[in-house]
Amino acid sequence: MKKTVVAHIAIMVIAVALGSLLASYLIDQQNQISVNRDKLSTAPLGGFNKFASDVQWMLFVNYAGGIDCVEKPEAEEIYKRLNAILANDPDLEIAYNIGGMMISNSDPVKSAEIFMRGAYNQNLKNNWQIPFSAGFVLDRYVTDKDDPDRLKKAEDMFRLAASRAGDNAPYITSALLKVRAKRIAEKGKWSGIQVVNDEHALLCAMFDEWRKNGGTADAAQPSDSMNIPDLKDRLLRAAQNAKASDPTNKNILDTLAKVMKVVSEDQHLCGNCLSPYAAGDKFCGQCGTAVVVFAVCPKCSAVMKGKFCSSCGSTDKTK
Amino acid sequence: MKTINEVMAIASGAWQLLRMRVVYVLILCVLVLIGTAYRYDVLSLGQHKALMVDVSLMLNTLAAILVAISVTFEISRELREGVASTLLSKPLGRTHYLIGKLVGISIAGIVVTGLITAGFCVIFSSAFDDAGIGQTMLMGHLLIMASVIPMSALAVMFSVLVPESIAAIATVIVIWFAHSTPAVDKIAVLYGGILPDLNLFNLKAEAAYNIASISWVYLALALLWGIIYSVFATSLASLVFSFRDLK
Amino acid sequence: MDNIIEIKGLTKYYGSLFWKKKKPSLYDLNLTIPDGAIFGFLGPNGAGKTTTIKILMNLIKQSSGEALILGCPPDNVEVKRLIGFLPDAPAFSPYLSATEFLNICAKLFGIPSDIRKTRIAEVLETVRMTRHAKSKLGGFSRGMTQRIGIAQAILNNPRLLILDEPLVGLDPHGRQELKDIILDQKARGTSVFFCSHILSDAEKICDRIGILCESRLLCSGRLDELLSETGSKLHVNPGHDDIAKDMLSAATETIKRPDGGWELSFSNKTEITQTLLAVKEKHGDAVAITSSRESLEDFFFRKIENATKPS
């Protein structure tokens, strides 16, 4: 009998040791698989957190369908319900989208908080709508009084949305550039130059993006940059708008000089309106200002299309 | 070989549960409930696909728990009525009797949960033409099938350790809390060793969205943990049972 | 092996929790049963018969003492291949059929699969349950369950058959069949150890008995030896009252029959036997002398009464 007892105890000790080791390894593995485990409610739901969330979600939909407008008390209730739902299922994408949007007017701070929570959820890392909505609410509805960092956060959110959306949503990049411009305008200075108006700020913002992209839209992307395929065109338009907003302002002209030196190195732009002109043009097609002629044959003044003049065969080019 | 024959003889008595018509009626009800989730598209604002997966996982877990606790009634009844005495008067050790019950009920549980899983796959594929059965979804169900083993071991343990009247309740409570443990599962020495961590088999949220990927290695290791824990629980039960006077 | 069961100083206490007073269910039992015997273990309810059997079958643990069954301690699993056991009030899984249950038992006994089916059919036939072979055990009456219990006990052609109240629940026909089965088993060389309340049946089939009362063994031995010690009876025909009156003072028990005759019992002493023989010689057909072998029932009650009499 004693032998049996010892054998049983030995088996139990070995099983406990092995079980603990294996469980500890599996918990680590599970934490990697289930990235939101630490965000889950600790209420003893028997592992049925997701189902609890499903039920709460359907009750929420039922509740939301019954309210006429969302005022402060409704927003409170919605926020409370959303918290309960998301505590049991942090991956319920629709809850962030619909819930956050429902309270964006009456309680933008909480709305932004909900959206941002969703934006940083690793399991929703392919979703661009949530960070975009977060940025939108932070930019448009949240005030500086509510959150002095709102623009910084909004920029981060738009940047996150843009990085997830790829080329599919150009308005995300517009929103990002605008909010970046707002931040520059708020600061009032950019690279030692006084920022004078919104157009000027937008130009600065775009040039910052240009620099982040390594100088070209096609260059390898640094980690905090994003792919804006038509950035060069946008930059030119922004430069034109900035100049048009105050053609004689020294700060704008200084900025333009800085920008054009880098961006339009290989382009021929009108000195007045910054519009590009073609080889052989003597005047700007947009504003009529005389421009420096390039790529014409020094002998016959025909436009050079290749190494040799197609009219006289000369090889000398005029720059 | 002799030992395996003895264990399987007792197991064959335990999986007679599968011959009860009520089991299949319950499986049918479960499948109907899973199918019903399809109708919740409006109320869930289009979340009915994940809902169907989640409902199937939840009902499969409940079925596994029900099958596991049925062994507490079975063993308690056999001890009370003297069926166990009749069997133990044969060349059968008490440990073998408990292992036989564990094996039998685990097989019954795996068959029941397997049928529910298969039914779910058919329903899901028919309901959502565009969506196949994702690996994570399938793994979610396979993990539940694997969890039948430690749950049955707990049921066997409690049917021996505690009085008959509270064996089933104690089993359900422990299974419930063993699934609700993310807050305390960091105490690794005890956790998963003495205290069961059935949450290792719970990746329902990931399975419902078919996100992340649960590897076959994870499934195999979770199954191994279940077997190791069952060894612990059955040894403890067997130790206590070896001193127990039978009716 | 001379003795199939050897029990030395076997004691079992219940109520082992320390605040409860321990109560013996079996106290210092010493018993030896030779191979090939049919041993009847008799005693009133609560005497400790079932406790003894359960200890022998390792279903409960003794508090002290030693028991050997077929030369092995009861916790030896292998020895059970040679034992058939019918528990008191047998119960089986209700959702199994008789054949399925016996099949499980056969597997546990290690009966090879090729002869399993035949053997099951044989035992079912022996207990007259062939036509219920496919029926679920849950629907069986007490008597039918008892028959299946007997079937599973003899399934392995045991060397020792232990039967706890085997006659309970059986109708007179069934009791006769069971007695035949027991005698048949004995003829095959099986030793039988059984306890019963039905003393008349026990008397018919046992060749050894033991009587247990209040957790203690009162006596044990060969039945004919135990019952022979009682004495003689003198039957006096009606109209011979004077003969009876002469013998009254020596009789241990006197009964005047309704027909006017007398029945006088005498203890088994040599001088009484000689006196009785003298009376018979003198009065011829007016008297008859019979050996008064006490019935088992009388013997049992006498023993029990003596044991429970306040000292």
PDB file of N, CA and C in Angstrom, chain B residues 125-191:
ATOM      1  N   SER B 125     -20.627  26.745 -44.075  1.00  0.00           N
ATOM      2  CA  SER B 125     -20.312  26.771 -45.508  1.00  0.00           C
ATOM      3  C   SER B 125     -21.562  27.019 -46.341  1.00  0.00           C
ATOM      4  N   SER B 126     -22.685  26.464 -45.909  1.00  0.00           N
ATOM      5  CA  SER B 126     -23.913  26.684 -46.683  1.00  0.00           C
ATOM      6  C   SER B 126     -24.437  28.103 -46.488  1.00  0.00           C
ATOM      7  N   ALA B 127     -24.267  28.635 -45.291  1.00  0.00           N
ATOM      8  CA  ALA B 127     -24.820  29.969 -45.007  1.00  0.00           C
ATOM      9  C   ALA B 127     -24.001  31.073 -45.679  1.00  0.00           C
ATOM     10  N   PHE B 128     -22.690  30.899 -45.700  1.00  0.00           N
ATOM     11  CA  PHE B 128     -21.838  31.941 -46.264  1.00  0.00           C
ATOM     12  C   PHE B 128     -21.032  31.341 -47.419  1.00  0.00           C
ATOM     13  N   ASP B 129     -21.562  31.519 -48.616  1.00  0.00           N
ATOM     14  CA  ASP B 129     -20.934  30.906 -49.787  1.00  0.00           C
ATOM     15  C   ASP B 129     -19.518  31.429 -50.011  1.00  0.00           C
ATOM     16  N   ASP B 130     -19.345  32.720 -49.669  1.00  0.00           N
ATOM     17  CA  ASP B 130     -18.059  33.352 -49.972  1.00  0.00           C
ATOM     18  C   ASP B 130     -16.984  32.993 -48.948  1.00  0.00           C
ATOM     19  N   ALA B 131     -17.412  32.501 -47.789  1.00  0.00           N
ATOM     20  CA  ALA B 131     -16.430  32.267 -46.726  1.00  0.00           C
ATOM     21  C   ALA B 131     -16.192  30.784 -46.514  1.00  0.00           C
ATOM     22  N   GLY B 132     -14.946  30.394 -46.558  1.00  0.00           N
ATOM     23  CA  GLY B 132     -14.616  28.999 -46.244  1.00  0.00           C
ATOM     24  C   GLY B 132     -14.403  28.851 -44.748  1.00  0.00           C
ATOM     25  N   ILE B 133     -14.144  27.633 -44.336  1.00  0.00           N
ATOM     26  CA  ILE B 133     -13.852  27.401 -42.925  1.00  0.00           C
ATOM     27  C   ILE B 133     -12.375  27.724 -42.714  1.00  0.00           C
ATOM     28  N   GLY B 134     -12.133  28.801 -41.981  1.00  0.00           N
ATOM     29  CA  GLY B 134     -10.748  29.223 -41.747  1.00  0.00           C
ATOM     30  C   GLY B 134     -10.044  28.276 -40.791  1.00  0.00           C
ATOM     31  N   GLN B 135      -8.714  28.295 -40.859  1.00  0.00           N
ATOM     32  CA  GLN B 135      -7.952  27.390 -39.994  1.00  0.00           C
ATOM     33  C   GLN B 135      -8.161  27.736 -38.527  1.00  0.00           C
ATOM     34  N   THR B 136      -8.192  29.035 -38.221  1.00  0.00           N
ATOM     35  CA  THR B 136      -8.355  29.440 -36.823  1.00  0.00           C
ATOM     36  C   THR B 136      -9.709  28.993 -36.286  1.00  0.00           C
ATOM     37  N   MET B 137     -10.730  29.119 -37.151  1.00  0.00           N
ATOM     38  CA  MET B 137     -12.082  28.664 -36.754  1.00  0.00           C
ATOM     39  C   MET B 137     -12.053  27.186 -36.372  1.00  0.00           C
ATOM     40  N   LEU B 138     -11.430  26.424 -37.260  1.00  0.00           N
ATOM     41  CA  LEU B 138     -11.368  24.979 -37.044  1.00  0.00           C
ATOM     42  C   LEU B 138     -10.559  24.668 -35.789  1.00  0.00           C
ATOM     43  N   MET B 139      -9.472  25.401 -35.602  1.00  0.00           N
ATOM     44  CA  MET B 139      -8.623  25.192 -34.430  1.00  0.00           C
ATOM     45  C   MET B 139      -9.390  25.491 -33.145  1.00  0.00           C
ATOM     46  N   GLY B 140     -10.218  26.543 -33.206  1.00  0.00           N
ATOM     47  CA  GLY B 140     -11.049  26.886 -32.041  1.00  0.00           C
ATOM     48  C   GLY B 140     -11.876  25.685 -31.618  1.00  0.00           C
ATOM     49  N   HIS B 141     -12.470  25.025 -32.595  1.00  0.00           N
ATOM     50  CA  HIS B 141     -13.298  23.848 -32.299  1.00  0.00           C
ATOM     51  C   HIS B 141     -12.443  22.661 -31.852  1.00  0.00           C
ATOM     52  N   LEU B 142     -11.305  22.488 -32.507  1.00  0.00           N
ATOM     53  CA  LEU B 142     -10.441  21.355 -32.139  1.00  0.00           C
ATOM     54  C   LEU B 142      -9.923  21.515 -30.713  1.00  0.00           C
ATOM     55  N   LEU B 143      -9.644  22.774 -30.325  1.00  0.00           N
ATOM     56  CA  LEU B 143      -9.198  23.017 -28.948  1.00  0.00           C
ATOM     57  C   LEU B 143     -10.288  22.639 -27.954  1.00  0.00           C
ATOM     58  N   ILE B 144     -11.539  22.933 -28.313  1.00  0.00           N
ATOM     59  CA  ILE B 144     -12.649  22.561 -27.424  1.00  0.00           C
ATOM     60  C   ILE B 144     -12.731  21.040 -27.323  1.00  0.00           C
ATOM     61  N   MET B 145     -12.534  20.375 -28.454  1.00  0.00           N
ATOM     62  CA  MET B 145     -12.550  18.894 -28.422  1.00  0.00           C
ATOM     63  C   MET B 145     -11.453  18.378 -27.505  1.00  0.00           C
ATOM     64  N   ALA B 146     -10.284  19.040 -27.582  1.00  0.00           N
ATOM     65  CA  ALA B 146      -9.159  18.606 -26.737  1.00  0.00           C
ATOM     66  C   ALA B 146      -9.438  18.888 -25.260  1.00  0.00           C
ATOM     67  N   SER B 147     -10.199  19.966 -24.997  1.00  0.00           N
ATOM     68  CA  SER B 147     -10.458  20.346 -23.598  1.00  0.00           C
ATOM     69  C   SER B 147     -11.353  19.336 -22.884  1.00  0.00           C
ATOM     70  N   VAL B 148     -11.994  18.471 -23.645  1.00  0.00           N
ATOM     71  CA  VAL B 148     -12.863  17.448 -23.032  1.00  0.00           C
ATOM     72  C   VAL B 148     -12.046  16.574 -22.071  1.00  0.00           C
ATOM     73  N   ILE B 149     -10.781  16.327 -22.426  1.00  0.00           N
ATOM     74  CA  ILE B 149      -9.968  15.396 -21.620  1.00  0.00           C
ATOM     75  C   ILE B 149      -9.728  15.951 -20.205  1.00  0.00           C
ATOM     76  N   PRO B 150      -9.137  17.158 -20.058  1.00  0.00           N
ATOM     77  CA  PRO B 150      -8.947  17.639 -18.679  1.00  0.00           C
ATOM     78  C   PRO B 150     -10.268  17.898 -17.951  1.00  0.00           C
ATOM     79  N   MET B 151     -11.303  18.303 -18.692  1.00  0.00           N
ATOM     80  CA  MET B 151     -12.597  18.537 -18.024  1.00  0.00           C
ATOM     81  C   MET B 151     -13.145  17.218 -17.479  1.00  0.00           C
ATOM     82  N   SER B 152     -13.011  16.158 -18.262  1.00  0.00           N
ATOM     83  CA  SER B 152     -13.476  14.846 -17.786  1.00  0.00           C
ATOM     84  C   SER B 152     -12.650  14.400 -16.588  1.00  0.00           C
ATOM     85  N   ALA B 153     -11.345  14.697 -16.632  1.00  0.00           N
ATOM     86  CA  ALA B 153     -10.483  14.320 -15.503  1.00  0.00           C
ATOM     87  C   ALA B 153     -10.921  15.045 -14.238  1.00  0.00           C
ATOM     88  N   LEU B 154     -11.275  16.319 -14.391  1.00  0.00           N
ATOM     89  CA  LEU B 154     -11.767  17.075 -13.229  1.00  0.00           C
ATOM     90  C   LEU B 154     -13.052  16.442 -12.705  1.00  0.00           C
ATOM     91  N   ALA B 155     -13.914  16.076 -13.635  1.00  0.00           N
ATOM     92  CA  ALA B 155     -15.192  15.468 -13.233  1.00  0.00           C
ATOM     93  C   ALA B 155     -14.952  14.150 -12.497  1.00  0.00           C
ATOM     94  N   VAL B 156     -14.027  13.346 -13.024  1.00  0.00           N
ATOM     95  CA  VAL B 156     -13.706  12.068 -12.361  1.00  0.00           C
ATOM     96  C   VAL B 156     -13.149  12.349 -10.965  1.00  0.00           C
ATOM     97  N   MET B 157     -12.257  13.345 -10.879  1.00  0.00           N
ATOM     98  CA  MET B 157     -11.634  13.678  -9.596  1.00  0.00           C
ATOM     99  C   MET B 157     -12.690  14.094  -8.573  1.00  0.00           C
ATOM    100  N   PHE B 158     -13.589  14.986  -8.997  1.00  0.00           N
ATOM    101  CA  PHE B 158     -14.587  15.463  -8.034  1.00  0.00           C
ATOM    102  C   PHE B 158     -15.593  14.384  -7.669  1.00  0.00           C
ATOM    103  N   SER B 159     -15.874  13.489  -8.594  1.00  0.00           N
ATOM    104  CA  SER B 159     -16.847  12.445  -8.261  1.00  0.00           C
ATOM    105  C   SER B 159     -16.280  11.509  -7.197  1.00  0.00           C
ATOM    106  N   VAL B 160     -14.960  11.504  -7.050  1.00  0.00           N
ATOM    107  CA  VAL B 160     -14.336  10.665  -6.026  1.00  0.00           C
ATOM    108  C   VAL B 160     -14.038  11.471  -4.759  1.00  0.00           C
ATOM    109  N   LEU B 161     -13.639  12.749  -4.943  1.00  0.00           N
ATOM    110  CA  LEU B 161     -13.182  13.549  -3.812  1.00  0.00           C
ATOM    111  C   LEU B 161     -14.304  14.123  -2.958  1.00  0.00           C
ATOM    112  N   VAL B 162     -15.384  14.504  -3.585  1.00  0.00           N
ATOM    113  CA  VAL B 162     -16.425  15.203  -2.815  1.00  0.00           C
ATOM    114  C   VAL B 162     -17.703  14.370  -2.801  1.00  0.00           C
ATOM    115  N   PRO B 163     -18.596  14.668  -1.843  1.00  0.00           N
ATOM    116  CA  PRO B 163     -19.837  13.895  -1.793  1.00  0.00           C
ATOM    117  C   PRO B 163     -20.628  14.007  -3.098  1.00  0.00           C
ATOM    118  N   GLU B 164     -21.385  12.969  -3.350  1.00  0.00           N
ATOM    119  CA  GLU B 164     -22.149  12.854  -4.591  1.00  0.00           C
ATOM    120  C   GLU B 164     -23.017  14.073  -4.866  1.00  0.00           C
ATOM    121  N   SER B 165     -23.629  14.598  -3.790  1.00  0.00           N
ATOM    122  CA  SER B 165     -24.590  15.694  -3.971  1.00  0.00           C
ATOM    123  C   SER B 165     -23.945  16.949  -4.535  1.00  0.00           C
ATOM    124  N   ILE B 166     -22.653  17.135  -4.283  1.00  0.00           N
ATOM    125  CA  ILE B 166     -22.029  18.375  -4.769  1.00  0.00           C
ATOM    126  C   ILE B 166     -20.978  18.129  -5.857  1.00  0.00           C
ATOM    127  N   ALA B 167     -20.801  16.880  -6.238  1.00  0.00           N
ATOM    128  CA  ALA B 167     -19.739  16.575  -7.216  1.00  0.00           C
ATOM    129  C   ALA B 167     -19.948  17.321  -8.532  1.00  0.00           C
ATOM    130  N   ALA B 168     -21.178  17.261  -9.044  1.00  0.00           N
ATOM    131  CA  ALA B 168     -21.443  17.900 -10.343  1.00  0.00           C
ATOM    132  C   ALA B 168     -21.307  19.417 -10.230  1.00  0.00           C
ATOM    133  N   ILE B 169     -21.835  19.964  -9.135  1.00  0.00           N
ATOM    134  CA  ILE B 169     -21.775  21.432  -8.962  1.00  0.00           C
ATOM    135  C   ILE B 169     -20.322  21.869  -8.813  1.00  0.00           C
ATOM    136  N   ALA B 170     -19.576  21.130  -8.001  1.00  0.00           N
ATOM    137  CA  ALA B 170     -18.158  21.477  -7.810  1.00  0.00           C
ATOM    138  C   ALA B 170     -17.415  21.414  -9.141  1.00  0.00           C
ATOM    139  N   THR B 171     -17.721  20.408  -9.934  1.00  0.00           N
ATOM    140  CA  THR B 171     -17.049  20.277 -11.241  1.00  0.00           C
ATOM    141  C   THR B 171     -17.374  21.471 -12.130  1.00  0.00           C
ATOM    142  N   VAL B 172     -18.653  21.814 -12.180  1.00  0.00           N
ATOM    143  CA  VAL B 172     -19.055  22.941 -13.046  1.00  0.00           C
ATOM    144  C   VAL B 172     -18.382  24.230 -12.576  1.00  0.00           C
ATOM    145  N   ILE B 173     -18.374  24.445 -11.263  1.00  0.00           N
ATOM    146  CA  ILE B 173     -17.769  25.682 -10.741  1.00  0.00           C
ATOM    147  C   ILE B 173     -16.281  25.731 -11.102  1.00  0.00           C
ATOM    148  N   VAL B 174     -15.601  24.621 -10.886  1.00  0.00           N
ATOM    149  CA  VAL B 174     -14.156  24.617 -11.174  1.00  0.00           C
ATOM    150  C   VAL B 174     -13.901  24.785 -12.680  1.00  0.00           C
ATOM    151  N   ILE B 175     -14.687  24.111 -13.492  1.00  0.00           N
ATOM    152  CA  ILE B 175     -14.510  24.257 -14.955  1.00  0.00           C
ATOM    153  C   ILE B 175     -14.769  25.704 -15.366  1.00  0.00           C
ATOM    154  N   TRP B 176     -15.796  26.279 -14.781  1.00  0.00           N
ATOM    155  CA  TRP B 176     -16.155  27.674 -15.108  1.00  0.00           C
ATOM    156  C   TRP B 176     -15.010  28.620 -14.756  1.00  0.00           C
ATOM    157  N   PHE B 177     -14.502  28.472 -13.510  1.00  0.00           N
ATOM    158  CA  PHE B 177     -13.438  29.390 -13.090  1.00  0.00           C
ATOM    159  C   PHE B 177     -12.119  29.081 -13.793  1.00  0.00           C
ATOM    160  N   ALA B 178     -11.931  27.808 -14.145  1.00  0.00           N
ATOM    161  CA  ALA B 178     -10.702  27.455 -14.869  1.00  0.00           C
ATOM    162  C   ALA B 178     -10.694  28.068 -16.273  1.00  0.00           C
ATOM    163  N   HIS B 179     -11.886  28.445 -16.746  1.00  0.00           N
ATOM    164  CA  HIS B 179     -11.976  29.124 -18.049  1.00  0.00           C
ATOM    165  C   HIS B 179     -11.898  30.644 -17.883  1.00  0.00           C
ATOM    166  N   SER B 180     -12.032  31.121 -16.654  1.00  0.00           N
ATOM    167  CA  SER B 180     -12.146  32.579 -16.424  1.00  0.00           C
ATOM    168  C   SER B 180     -10.915  33.097 -15.719  1.00  0.00           C
ATOM    169  N   THR B 181      -9.751  32.811 -16.247  1.00  0.00           N
ATOM    170  CA  THR B 181      -8.585  33.018 -15.421  1.00  0.00           C
ATOM    171  C   THR B 181      -7.488  33.921 -15.952  1.00  0.00           C
ATOM    172  N   PRO B 182      -7.762  34.761 -16.950  1.00  0.00           N
ATOM    173  CA  PRO B 182      -6.629  35.542 -17.459  1.00  0.00           C
ATOM    174  C   PRO B 182      -5.979  36.399 -16.379  1.00  0.00           C
ATOM    175  N   ALA B 183      -6.746  36.738 -15.334  1.00  0.00           N
ATOM    176  CA  ALA B 183      -6.201  37.616 -14.303  1.00  0.00           C
ATOM    177  C   ALA B 183      -5.169  36.919 -13.424  1.00  0.00           C
ATOM    178  N   VAL B 184      -5.298  35.621 -13.269  1.00  0.00           N
ATOM    179  CA  VAL B 184      -4.401  34.948 -12.320  1.00  0.00           C
ATOM    180  C   VAL B 184      -3.468  33.926 -12.965  1.00  0.00           C
ATOM    181  N   ASP B 185      -3.542  33.824 -14.279  1.00  0.00           N
ATOM    182  CA  ASP B 185      -2.765  32.748 -14.892  1.00  0.00           C
ATOM    183  C   ASP B 185      -1.265  33.020 -14.927  1.00  0.00           C
ATOM    184  N   LYS B 186      -0.864  34.159 -14.352  1.00  0.00           N
ATOM    185  CA  LYS B 186       0.574  34.442 -14.332  1.00  0.00           C
ATOM    186  C   LYS B 186       1.269  33.681 -13.201  1.00  0.00           C
ATOM    187  N   ILE B 187       0.472  33.156 -12.286  1.00  0.00           N
ATOM    188  CA  ILE B 187       1.071  32.365 -11.201  1.00  0.00           C
ATOM    189  C   ILE B 187       1.334  30.977 -11.795  1.00  0.00           C
ATOM    190  N   ALA B 188       2.423  30.906 -12.532  1.00  0.00           N
ATOM    191  CA  ALA B 188       2.611  29.719 -13.371  1.00  0.00           C
ATOM    192  C   ALA B 188       2.913  28.454 -12.587  1.00  0.00           C
ATOM    193  N   VAL B 189       3.558  28.597 -11.415  1.00  0.00           N
ATOM    194  CA  VAL B 189       3.973  27.387 -10.692  1.00  0.00           C
ATOM    195  C   VAL B 189       2.753  26.539 -10.331  1.00  0.00           C
ATOM    196  N   LEU B 190       1.746  27.246  -9.805  1.00  0.00           N
ATOM    197  CA  LEU B 190       0.544  26.523  -9.431  1.00  0.00           C
ATOM    198  C   LEU B 190      -0.375  26.376 -10.619  1.00  0.00           C
ATOM    199  N   TYR B 191      -0.370  27.416 -11.411  1.00  0.00           N
ATOM    200  CA  TYR B 191      -1.370  27.479 -12.447  1.00  0.00           C
ATOM    201  C   TYR B 191      -1.032  26.575 -13.601  1.00  0.00           C
TER     202      TYR B 191
END
